[in-house]
XYZ file of C-alpha atoms in Angstrom:
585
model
C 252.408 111.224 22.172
C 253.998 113.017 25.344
C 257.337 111.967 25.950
C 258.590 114.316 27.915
C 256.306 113.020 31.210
C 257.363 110.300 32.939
C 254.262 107.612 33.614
C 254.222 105.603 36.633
C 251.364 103.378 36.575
C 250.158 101.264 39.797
C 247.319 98.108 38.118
C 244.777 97.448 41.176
C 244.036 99.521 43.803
C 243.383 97.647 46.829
C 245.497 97.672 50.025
C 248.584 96.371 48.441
C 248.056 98.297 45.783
C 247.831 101.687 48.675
C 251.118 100.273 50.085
C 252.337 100.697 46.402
C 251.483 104.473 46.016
C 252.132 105.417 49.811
C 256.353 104.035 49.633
C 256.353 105.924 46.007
C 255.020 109.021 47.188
C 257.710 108.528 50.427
C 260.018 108.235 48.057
C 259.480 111.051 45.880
C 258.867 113.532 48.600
C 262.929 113.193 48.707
C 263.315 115.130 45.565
C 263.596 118.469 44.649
C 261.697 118.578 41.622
C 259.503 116.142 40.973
C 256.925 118.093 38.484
C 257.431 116.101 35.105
C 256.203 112.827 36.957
C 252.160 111.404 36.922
C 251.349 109.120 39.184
C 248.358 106.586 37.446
C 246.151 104.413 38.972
C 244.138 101.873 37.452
C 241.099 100.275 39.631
C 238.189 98.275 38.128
C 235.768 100.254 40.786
C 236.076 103.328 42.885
C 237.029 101.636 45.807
C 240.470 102.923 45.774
C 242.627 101.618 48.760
C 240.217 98.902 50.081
C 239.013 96.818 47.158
C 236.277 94.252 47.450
C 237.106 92.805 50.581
C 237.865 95.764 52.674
C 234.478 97.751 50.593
C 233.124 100.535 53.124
C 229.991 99.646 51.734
C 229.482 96.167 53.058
C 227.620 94.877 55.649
C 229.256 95.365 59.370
C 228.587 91.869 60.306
C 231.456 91.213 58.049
C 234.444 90.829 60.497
C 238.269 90.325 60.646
C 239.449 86.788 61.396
C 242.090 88.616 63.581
C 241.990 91.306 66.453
C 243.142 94.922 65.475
C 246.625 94.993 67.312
C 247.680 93.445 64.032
C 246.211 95.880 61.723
C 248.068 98.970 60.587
C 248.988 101.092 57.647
C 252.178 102.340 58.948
C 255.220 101.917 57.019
C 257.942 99.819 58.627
C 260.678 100.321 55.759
C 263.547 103.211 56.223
C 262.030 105.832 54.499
C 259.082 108.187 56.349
C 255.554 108.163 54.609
C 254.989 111.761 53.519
C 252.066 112.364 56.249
C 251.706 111.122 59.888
C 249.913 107.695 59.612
C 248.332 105.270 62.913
C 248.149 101.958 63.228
C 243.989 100.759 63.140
C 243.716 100.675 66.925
C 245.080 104.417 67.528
C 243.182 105.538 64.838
C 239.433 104.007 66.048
C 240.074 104.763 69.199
C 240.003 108.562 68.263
C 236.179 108.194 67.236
C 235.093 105.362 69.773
C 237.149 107.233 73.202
C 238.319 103.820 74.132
C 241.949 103.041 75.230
C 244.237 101.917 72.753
C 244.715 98.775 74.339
C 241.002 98.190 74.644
C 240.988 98.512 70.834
C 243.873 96.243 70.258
C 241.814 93.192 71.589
C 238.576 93.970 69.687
C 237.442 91.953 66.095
C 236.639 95.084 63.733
C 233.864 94.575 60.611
C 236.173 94.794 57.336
C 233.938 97.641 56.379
C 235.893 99.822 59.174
C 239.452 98.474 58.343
C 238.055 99.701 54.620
C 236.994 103.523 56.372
C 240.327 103.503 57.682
C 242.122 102.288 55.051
C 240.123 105.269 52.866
C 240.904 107.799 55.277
C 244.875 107.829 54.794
C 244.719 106.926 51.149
C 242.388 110.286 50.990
C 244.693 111.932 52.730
C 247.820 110.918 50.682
C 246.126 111.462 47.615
C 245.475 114.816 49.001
C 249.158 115.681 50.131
C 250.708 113.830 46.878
C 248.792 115.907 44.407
C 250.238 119.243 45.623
C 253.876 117.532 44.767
C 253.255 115.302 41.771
C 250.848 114.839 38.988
C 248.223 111.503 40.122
C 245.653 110.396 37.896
C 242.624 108.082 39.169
C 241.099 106.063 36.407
C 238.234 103.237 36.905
C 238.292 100.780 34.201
C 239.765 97.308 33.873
C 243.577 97.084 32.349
C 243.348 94.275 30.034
C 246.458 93.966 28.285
C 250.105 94.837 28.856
C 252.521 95.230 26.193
C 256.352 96.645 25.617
C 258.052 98.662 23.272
C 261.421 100.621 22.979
C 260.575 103.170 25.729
C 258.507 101.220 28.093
C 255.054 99.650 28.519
C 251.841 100.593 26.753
C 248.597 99.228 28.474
C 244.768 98.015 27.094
C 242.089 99.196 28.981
C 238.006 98.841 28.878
C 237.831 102.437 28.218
C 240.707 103.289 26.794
C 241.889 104.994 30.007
C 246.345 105.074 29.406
C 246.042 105.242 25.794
C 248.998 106.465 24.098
C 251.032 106.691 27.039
C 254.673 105.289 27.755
C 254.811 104.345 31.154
C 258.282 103.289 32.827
C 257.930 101.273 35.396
C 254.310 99.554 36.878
C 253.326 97.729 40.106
C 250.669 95.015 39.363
C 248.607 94.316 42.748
C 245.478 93.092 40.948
C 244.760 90.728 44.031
C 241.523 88.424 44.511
C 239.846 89.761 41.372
C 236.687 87.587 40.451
C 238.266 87.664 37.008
C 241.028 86.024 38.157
C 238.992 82.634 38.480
C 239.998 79.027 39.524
C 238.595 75.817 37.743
C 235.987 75.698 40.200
C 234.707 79.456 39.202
C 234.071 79.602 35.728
C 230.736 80.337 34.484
C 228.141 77.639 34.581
C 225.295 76.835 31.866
C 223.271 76.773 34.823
C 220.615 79.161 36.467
C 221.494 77.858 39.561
C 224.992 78.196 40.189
C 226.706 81.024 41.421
C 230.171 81.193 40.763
C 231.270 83.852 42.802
C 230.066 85.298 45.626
C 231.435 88.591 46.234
C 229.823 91.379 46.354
C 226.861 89.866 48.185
C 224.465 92.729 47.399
C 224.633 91.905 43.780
C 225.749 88.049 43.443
C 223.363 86.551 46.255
C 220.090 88.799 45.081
C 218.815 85.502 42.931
C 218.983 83.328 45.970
C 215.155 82.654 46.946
C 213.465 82.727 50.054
C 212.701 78.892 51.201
C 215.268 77.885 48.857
C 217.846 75.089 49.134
C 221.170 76.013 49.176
C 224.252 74.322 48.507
C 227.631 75.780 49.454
C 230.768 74.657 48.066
C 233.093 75.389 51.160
C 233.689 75.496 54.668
C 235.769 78.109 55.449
C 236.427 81.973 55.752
C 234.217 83.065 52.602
C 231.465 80.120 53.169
C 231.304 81.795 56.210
C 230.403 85.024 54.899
C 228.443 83.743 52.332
C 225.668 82.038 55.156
C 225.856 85.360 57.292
C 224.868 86.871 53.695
C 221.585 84.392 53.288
C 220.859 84.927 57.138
C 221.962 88.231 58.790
C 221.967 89.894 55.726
C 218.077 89.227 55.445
C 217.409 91.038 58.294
C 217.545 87.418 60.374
C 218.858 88.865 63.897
C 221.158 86.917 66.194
C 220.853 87.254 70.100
C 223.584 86.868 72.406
C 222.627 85.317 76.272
C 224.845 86.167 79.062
C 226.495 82.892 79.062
C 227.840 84.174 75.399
C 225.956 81.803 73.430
C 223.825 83.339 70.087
C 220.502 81.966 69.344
C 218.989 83.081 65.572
C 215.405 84.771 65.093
C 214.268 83.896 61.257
C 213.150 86.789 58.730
C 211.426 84.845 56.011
C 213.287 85.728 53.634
C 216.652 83.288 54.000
C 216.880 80.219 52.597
C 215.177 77.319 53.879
C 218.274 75.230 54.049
C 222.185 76.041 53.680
C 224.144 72.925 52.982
C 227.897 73.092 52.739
C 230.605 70.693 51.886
C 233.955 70.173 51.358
C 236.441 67.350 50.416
C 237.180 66.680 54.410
C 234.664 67.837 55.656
C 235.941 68.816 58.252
C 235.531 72.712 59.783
C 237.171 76.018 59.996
C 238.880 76.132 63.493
C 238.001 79.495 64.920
C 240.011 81.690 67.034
C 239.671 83.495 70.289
C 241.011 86.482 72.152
C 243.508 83.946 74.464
C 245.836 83.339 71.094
C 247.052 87.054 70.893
C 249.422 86.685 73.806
C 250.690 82.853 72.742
C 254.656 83.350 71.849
C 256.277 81.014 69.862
C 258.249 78.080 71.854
C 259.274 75.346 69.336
C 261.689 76.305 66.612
C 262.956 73.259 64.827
C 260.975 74.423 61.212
C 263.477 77.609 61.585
C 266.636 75.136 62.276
C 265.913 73.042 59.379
C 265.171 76.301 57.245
C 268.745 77.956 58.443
C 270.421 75.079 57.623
C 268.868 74.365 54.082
C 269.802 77.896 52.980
C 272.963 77.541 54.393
C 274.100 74.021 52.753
C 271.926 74.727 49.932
C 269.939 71.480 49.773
C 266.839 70.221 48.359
C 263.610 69.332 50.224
C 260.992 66.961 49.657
C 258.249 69.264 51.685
C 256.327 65.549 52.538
C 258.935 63.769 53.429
C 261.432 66.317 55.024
C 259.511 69.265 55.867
C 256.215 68.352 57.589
C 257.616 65.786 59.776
C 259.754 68.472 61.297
C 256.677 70.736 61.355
C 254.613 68.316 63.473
C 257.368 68.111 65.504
C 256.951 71.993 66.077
C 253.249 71.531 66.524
C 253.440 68.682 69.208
C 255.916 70.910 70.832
C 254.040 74.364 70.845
C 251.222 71.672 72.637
C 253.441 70.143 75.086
C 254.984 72.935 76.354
C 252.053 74.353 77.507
C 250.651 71.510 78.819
C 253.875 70.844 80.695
C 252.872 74.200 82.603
C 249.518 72.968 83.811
C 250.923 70.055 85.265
C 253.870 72.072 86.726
C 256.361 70.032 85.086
C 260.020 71.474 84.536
C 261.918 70.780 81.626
C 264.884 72.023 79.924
C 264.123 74.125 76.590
C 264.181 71.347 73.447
C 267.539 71.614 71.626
C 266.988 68.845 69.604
C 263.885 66.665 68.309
C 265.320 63.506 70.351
C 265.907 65.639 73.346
C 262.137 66.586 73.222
C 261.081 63.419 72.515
C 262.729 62.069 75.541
C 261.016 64.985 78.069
C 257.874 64.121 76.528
C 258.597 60.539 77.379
C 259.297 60.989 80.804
C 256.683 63.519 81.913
C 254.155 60.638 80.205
C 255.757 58.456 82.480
C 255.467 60.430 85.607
C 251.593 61.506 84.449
C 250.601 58.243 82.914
C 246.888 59.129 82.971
C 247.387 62.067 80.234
C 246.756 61.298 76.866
C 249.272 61.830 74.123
C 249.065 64.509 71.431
C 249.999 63.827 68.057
C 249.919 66.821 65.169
C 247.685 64.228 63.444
C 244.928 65.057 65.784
C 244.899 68.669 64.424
C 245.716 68.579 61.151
C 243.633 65.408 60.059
C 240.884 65.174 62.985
C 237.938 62.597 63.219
C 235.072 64.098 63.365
C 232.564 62.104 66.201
C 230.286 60.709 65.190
C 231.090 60.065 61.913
C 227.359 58.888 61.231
C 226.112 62.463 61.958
C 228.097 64.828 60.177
C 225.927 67.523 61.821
C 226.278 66.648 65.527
C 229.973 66.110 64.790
C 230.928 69.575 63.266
C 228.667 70.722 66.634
C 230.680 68.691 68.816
C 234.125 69.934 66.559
C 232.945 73.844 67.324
C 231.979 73.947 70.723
C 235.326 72.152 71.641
C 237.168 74.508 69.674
C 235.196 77.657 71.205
C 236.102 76.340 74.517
C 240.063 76.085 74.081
C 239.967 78.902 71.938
C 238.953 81.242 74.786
C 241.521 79.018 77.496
C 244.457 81.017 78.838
C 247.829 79.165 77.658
C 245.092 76.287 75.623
C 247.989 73.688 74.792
C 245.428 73.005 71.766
C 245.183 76.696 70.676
C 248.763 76.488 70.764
C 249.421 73.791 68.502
C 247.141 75.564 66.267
C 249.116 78.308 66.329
C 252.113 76.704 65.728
C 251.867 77.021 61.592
C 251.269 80.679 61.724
C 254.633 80.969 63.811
C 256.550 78.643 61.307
C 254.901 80.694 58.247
C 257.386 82.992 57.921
C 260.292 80.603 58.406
C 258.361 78.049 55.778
C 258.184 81.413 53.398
C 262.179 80.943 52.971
C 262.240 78.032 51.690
C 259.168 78.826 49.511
C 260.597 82.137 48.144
C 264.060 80.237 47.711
C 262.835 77.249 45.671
C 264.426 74.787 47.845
C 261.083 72.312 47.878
C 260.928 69.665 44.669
C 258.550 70.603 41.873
C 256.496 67.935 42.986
C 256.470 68.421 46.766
C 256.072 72.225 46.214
C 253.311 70.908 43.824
C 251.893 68.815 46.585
C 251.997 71.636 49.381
C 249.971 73.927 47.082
C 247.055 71.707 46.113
C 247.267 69.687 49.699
C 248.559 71.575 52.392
C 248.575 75.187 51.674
C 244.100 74.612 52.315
C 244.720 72.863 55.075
C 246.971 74.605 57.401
C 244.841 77.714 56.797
C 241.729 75.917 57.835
C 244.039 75.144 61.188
C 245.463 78.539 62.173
C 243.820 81.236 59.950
C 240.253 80.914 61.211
C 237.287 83.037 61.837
C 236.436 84.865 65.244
C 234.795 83.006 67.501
C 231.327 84.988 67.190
C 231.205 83.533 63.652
C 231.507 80.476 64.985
C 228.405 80.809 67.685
C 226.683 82.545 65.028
C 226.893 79.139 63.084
C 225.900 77.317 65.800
C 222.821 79.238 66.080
C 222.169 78.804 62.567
C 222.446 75.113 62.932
C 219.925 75.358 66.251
C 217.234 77.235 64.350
C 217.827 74.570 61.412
C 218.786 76.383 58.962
C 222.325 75.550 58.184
C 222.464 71.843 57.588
C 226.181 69.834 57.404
C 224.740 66.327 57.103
C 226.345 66.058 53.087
C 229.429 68.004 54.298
C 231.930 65.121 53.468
C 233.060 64.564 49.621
C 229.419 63.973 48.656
C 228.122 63.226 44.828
C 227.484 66.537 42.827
C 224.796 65.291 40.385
C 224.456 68.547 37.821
C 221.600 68.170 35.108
C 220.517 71.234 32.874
C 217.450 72.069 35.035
C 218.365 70.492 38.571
C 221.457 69.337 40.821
C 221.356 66.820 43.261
C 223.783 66.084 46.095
C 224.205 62.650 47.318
C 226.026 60.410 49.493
C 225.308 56.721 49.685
C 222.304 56.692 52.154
C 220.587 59.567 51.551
C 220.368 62.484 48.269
C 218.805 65.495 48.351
C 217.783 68.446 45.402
C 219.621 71.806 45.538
C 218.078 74.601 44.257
C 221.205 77.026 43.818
C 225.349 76.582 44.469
C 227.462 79.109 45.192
C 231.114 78.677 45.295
C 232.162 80.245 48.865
C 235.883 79.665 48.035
C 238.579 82.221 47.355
C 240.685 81.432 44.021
C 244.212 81.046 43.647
C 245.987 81.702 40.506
C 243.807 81.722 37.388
C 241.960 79.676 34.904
C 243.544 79.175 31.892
C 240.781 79.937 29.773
C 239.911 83.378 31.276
C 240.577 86.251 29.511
C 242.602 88.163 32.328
C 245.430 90.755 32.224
C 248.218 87.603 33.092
C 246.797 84.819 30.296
C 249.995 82.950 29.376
C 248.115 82.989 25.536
C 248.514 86.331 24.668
C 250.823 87.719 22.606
C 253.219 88.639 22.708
C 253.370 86.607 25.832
C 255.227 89.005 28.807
C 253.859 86.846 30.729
C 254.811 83.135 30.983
C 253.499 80.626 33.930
C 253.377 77.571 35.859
C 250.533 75.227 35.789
C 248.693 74.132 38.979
C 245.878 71.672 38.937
C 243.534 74.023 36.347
C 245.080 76.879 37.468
C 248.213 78.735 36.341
C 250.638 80.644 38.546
C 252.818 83.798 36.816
C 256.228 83.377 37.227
C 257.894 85.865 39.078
C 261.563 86.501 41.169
C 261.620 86.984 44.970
C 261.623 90.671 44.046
C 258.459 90.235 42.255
C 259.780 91.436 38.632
C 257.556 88.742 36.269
C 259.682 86.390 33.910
C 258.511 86.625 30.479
C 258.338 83.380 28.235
C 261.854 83.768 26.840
C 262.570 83.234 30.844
C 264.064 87.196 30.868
C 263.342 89.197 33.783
C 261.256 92.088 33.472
C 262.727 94.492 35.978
C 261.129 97.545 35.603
C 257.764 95.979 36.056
C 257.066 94.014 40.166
C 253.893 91.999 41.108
C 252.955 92.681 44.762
C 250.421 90.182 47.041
C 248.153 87.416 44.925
C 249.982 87.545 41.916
C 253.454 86.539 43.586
C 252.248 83.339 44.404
C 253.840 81.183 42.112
C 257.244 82.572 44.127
C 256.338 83.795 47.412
C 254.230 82.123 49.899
C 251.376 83.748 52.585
C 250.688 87.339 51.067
C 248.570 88.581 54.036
C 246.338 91.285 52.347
C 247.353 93.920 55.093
C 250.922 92.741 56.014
C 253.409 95.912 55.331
C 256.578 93.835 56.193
C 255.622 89.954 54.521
C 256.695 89.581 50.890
C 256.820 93.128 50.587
C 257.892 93.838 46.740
C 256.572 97.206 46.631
C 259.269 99.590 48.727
C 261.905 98.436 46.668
C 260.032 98.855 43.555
C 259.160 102.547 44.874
C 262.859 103.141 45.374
C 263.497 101.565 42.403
C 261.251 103.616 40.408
C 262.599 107.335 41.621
C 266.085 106.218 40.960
C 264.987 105.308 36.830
C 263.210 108.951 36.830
C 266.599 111.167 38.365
C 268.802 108.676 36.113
C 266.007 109.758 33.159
C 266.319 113.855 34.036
C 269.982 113.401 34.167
C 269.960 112.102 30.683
C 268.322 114.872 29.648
C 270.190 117.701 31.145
C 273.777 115.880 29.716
């Protein structure tokens, strides 16, 4: 065993996992001499840098659900990355010849963020190598364990055998192995438990089949684009921007998808980039919790301050449509009073409450398929509005996000309430602000014109699952399903999977927190995991999905939000010039 190198090993290699390797390299092109490091890193596939959602090899009808100006690579912590990076828009609009501003507007297929994404990692891997020792290996990392001198890793081949490494970064992400309840392996032909990647997991899906789709957001999305435009199906676009849908033969006769609401993915247009946040009583309450060092009860204490924020994001826009001055809210009462009085002075406007967003009725309710219609193309409309008071109340949670973050990351909210917001909330304001483009959305639409994507069981029906069939019902009408996929994204894990984080293992370096029939690994702000003794492994930080038990939101591409790995990084070169000193005295 070689003791004399000192192993760095970084477990999943998808964006975060990039971030991970580009702040170490940043930090090690400091040093002098650097020679006696490696650099390893573990991915179950050779997409290095993107992972499965950002694969170069899927389909470009795959898009963002946000426009490029907020996509980019570039380091915002103190140290420089150790080649000259570009955000997504500067970097495109080297190949396309468009402006950079004409880029920053535009929806780009996740295939392209993956190319890009590629390109630097390519080119850091390049410029690291002649500095540092970095080893690539594809296999799965299925165990973690410590002794005297560091940790010692399982793998599927046997990749990191025999090797001491110091200090790891675990950024395993969305990994299908990392399963909820709701994605665990069926005794059924017909059910597909996860989705991703289409070219392999949607293959069984027949022609003329009937399809039912357990979701009705982002990755149900995907998942009927798969079945449709991904058997050569082709969309059309008329001049008035609406999409009609030209049938292959080969997608499924019907696509049926549900949810516990019911109710749809709002979608989001170009208008919302340039909406600035107006309301901040959310970040009041926040500053003031941390400050005094309360408890919250997110149900009782939080959310009605966050509606507030939402009805105020609406009226303040609506306010400028009717040209009515007002003085800037400095307290809820305050606002409540200017709303008063410019309902008074426009007495034929109707009032907006946050309920109306977050918990809308669909109409009618006795045709769930002309009611998600009439839901989309009202949502398309304001969507695409300049200063839409209803695309601003939408955006109102993905303003408060970050503010709601510290109180998530500082574990001010109740067990229970946090408990609640996880398995209640943390869905729903997602389906609110975070949704698709609004091309997906006319692309459904389409889909739903040609007949072929059907929402008339889309509210909490009956699940009837027998050995050789599945029926969905509701209490007027029940139909047979000939396959289910699960369209939904997991969070945490299932505690009967066999992943890297089980709580079972032993010895258990892991310990958790239990969610529904999911678990959560239990980590600090700072990301270092708590073992089941409740000590703090330092020289070991979770970055993105697996800091969920402690940190809230962990956009995939975000540089700045919940970012664990820069101080890891530094963290990491310090432990190797404290190790050479040790050796040299």
């Amino acid at each position: 065993m070689d003791t004399s190198v000192f192993n760095v090993g970084i477990i999943g290699l998808g964006p975060k996992g990039f971030y991970g390797f580009e702040r170490l390299l940043a930090e090690i092109d400091q040093l002098d001499d650097h020679t006696d490091m490696c650099i390893h890193l573990f991915n179950e596939s050779d997409a290095f840098a993107t992972g499965w959602v950002y694969d170069i090899n899927q389909p470009e009808y795959l898009l963002m659900n946000y426009p490029n100006k907020y996509i980019s690579s570039v380091p915002r912590t103190e140290c420089d990355a150790m080649i000259p990076m570009s955000s997504y828009s500067e970097w495109v609009s080297k190949f396309t010849g468009n402006s950079i501003s004409y880029e920053e507007k535009q929806i780009a297929p996740r295939a392209a963020v993956g190319r890009y994404l590629k390109y630097y990692f390519n080119l850091l891997l390049k410029a690291g190598s002649s500095r540092v020792k970095i080893k690539k290996h594809i296999t799965t990392v299925t165990a973690i364990k410590k002794g005297d001198s560091g940790f010692y890793i399982d793998t599927t081949t046997g990749a990191g055998a025999g090797l001491t490494f110091k200090t790891l970064l675990l950024t395993t992400g969305h990994s299908p192995a990392i399963s909820s309840a709701y994605q665990t392996a069926s005794n059924c032909d017909y059910t597909i438990p996860f989705v991703y990647p289409f070219d392999k997991k949607l293959t069984p899906v027949k022609s003329g089949t009937t399809v039912l789709c357990k979701g009705i957001g982002l990755t149900a999305i995907d998942t009927i684009l798969g079945l449709t435009e991904g058997r050569d199906g082709a969309f059309k676009k008329s001049e008035s921007g609406s999409y009609s849908y030209t049938k292959s033969g080969t997608e499924p006769f019907k696509i049926m998808p549900f949810s516990r609401s019911g109710i749809p993915i709002i979608p989001r247009g170009l208008a919302a980039i340039n909406l600035k946040q107006t309301s901040f009583f959310l970040k009041h309450l926040v500053e003031d919790t941390l400050k005094n060092k309360r408890i919250l009860d997110f149900e009782k204490q939080v959310l009605p301050i966050l509606k507030v924020d939402i009805e105020a994001e609406y009226y303040h826009r609506l306010f400028k449509h009717y040209h009515y001055e007002y003085t800037p809210s400095v307290s809820i009462e305050h606002f409540r009073n200017v709303q008063k009085d410019f309902h008074k002075r426009f007495p034929k406007v109707n009032q907006f409450k946050a309920q109306s967003i977050l918990y809308p009725k669909l109409n009618p309710e006795s045709n769930l398929q002309q009611a998600v219609k009439n839901f989309w193309e009202f949502w398309i409309i304001e969507s695409e509005k300049k200063e839409s008071p209803y695309a601003a109340a939408v955006a109102a949670w993905r303003f408060a996000a970050e503010d709601f973050n510290r109180l998530y990351s500082a574990n001010v909210l109740t067990p229970a309430s946090r408990s609640i917001f996880q398995n209640k909330y943390f869905g729903l304001f997602n389906r609110v602000a975070y949704g698709p483009p609004v091309q997906n959305i006319q692309k459904m639409l389409a889909l739903m014109q040609a007949g072929i994507l059907d929402f008339s069981y889309a509210k909490s029906p009956q699940l009837i699952e027998k050995r050789d069939a599945c029926y969905l019902q509701t209490k007027t009408q029940k139909i047979e399903m000939d396959y289910i996929l699960d369209a939904r994204l997991p969070r945490g894990f299932s505690k009967e999977a066999a992943v890297l984080f089980n709580p079972i293992a032993k010895p258990a370096l892991f310990s958790h927190t239990a969610n529904l029939n999911a678990v959560e690994v239990k980590c600090t702000r700072q990301g270092h995991p708590v073992d089941a003794s409740g000590a703090i492994e330092k020289n070991m930080v979770l970055y993105g999905t697996p800091t969920e038990g402690a940190l809230f939101d962990n956009d995939t591409l975000s540089r700045t939000h919940n970012d664990t790995a820069s101080m890891w990084a530094k963290n990491t070169v310090i432990q190797y010039i404290q190790s050479k000193t040790a050796l040299t005295t």
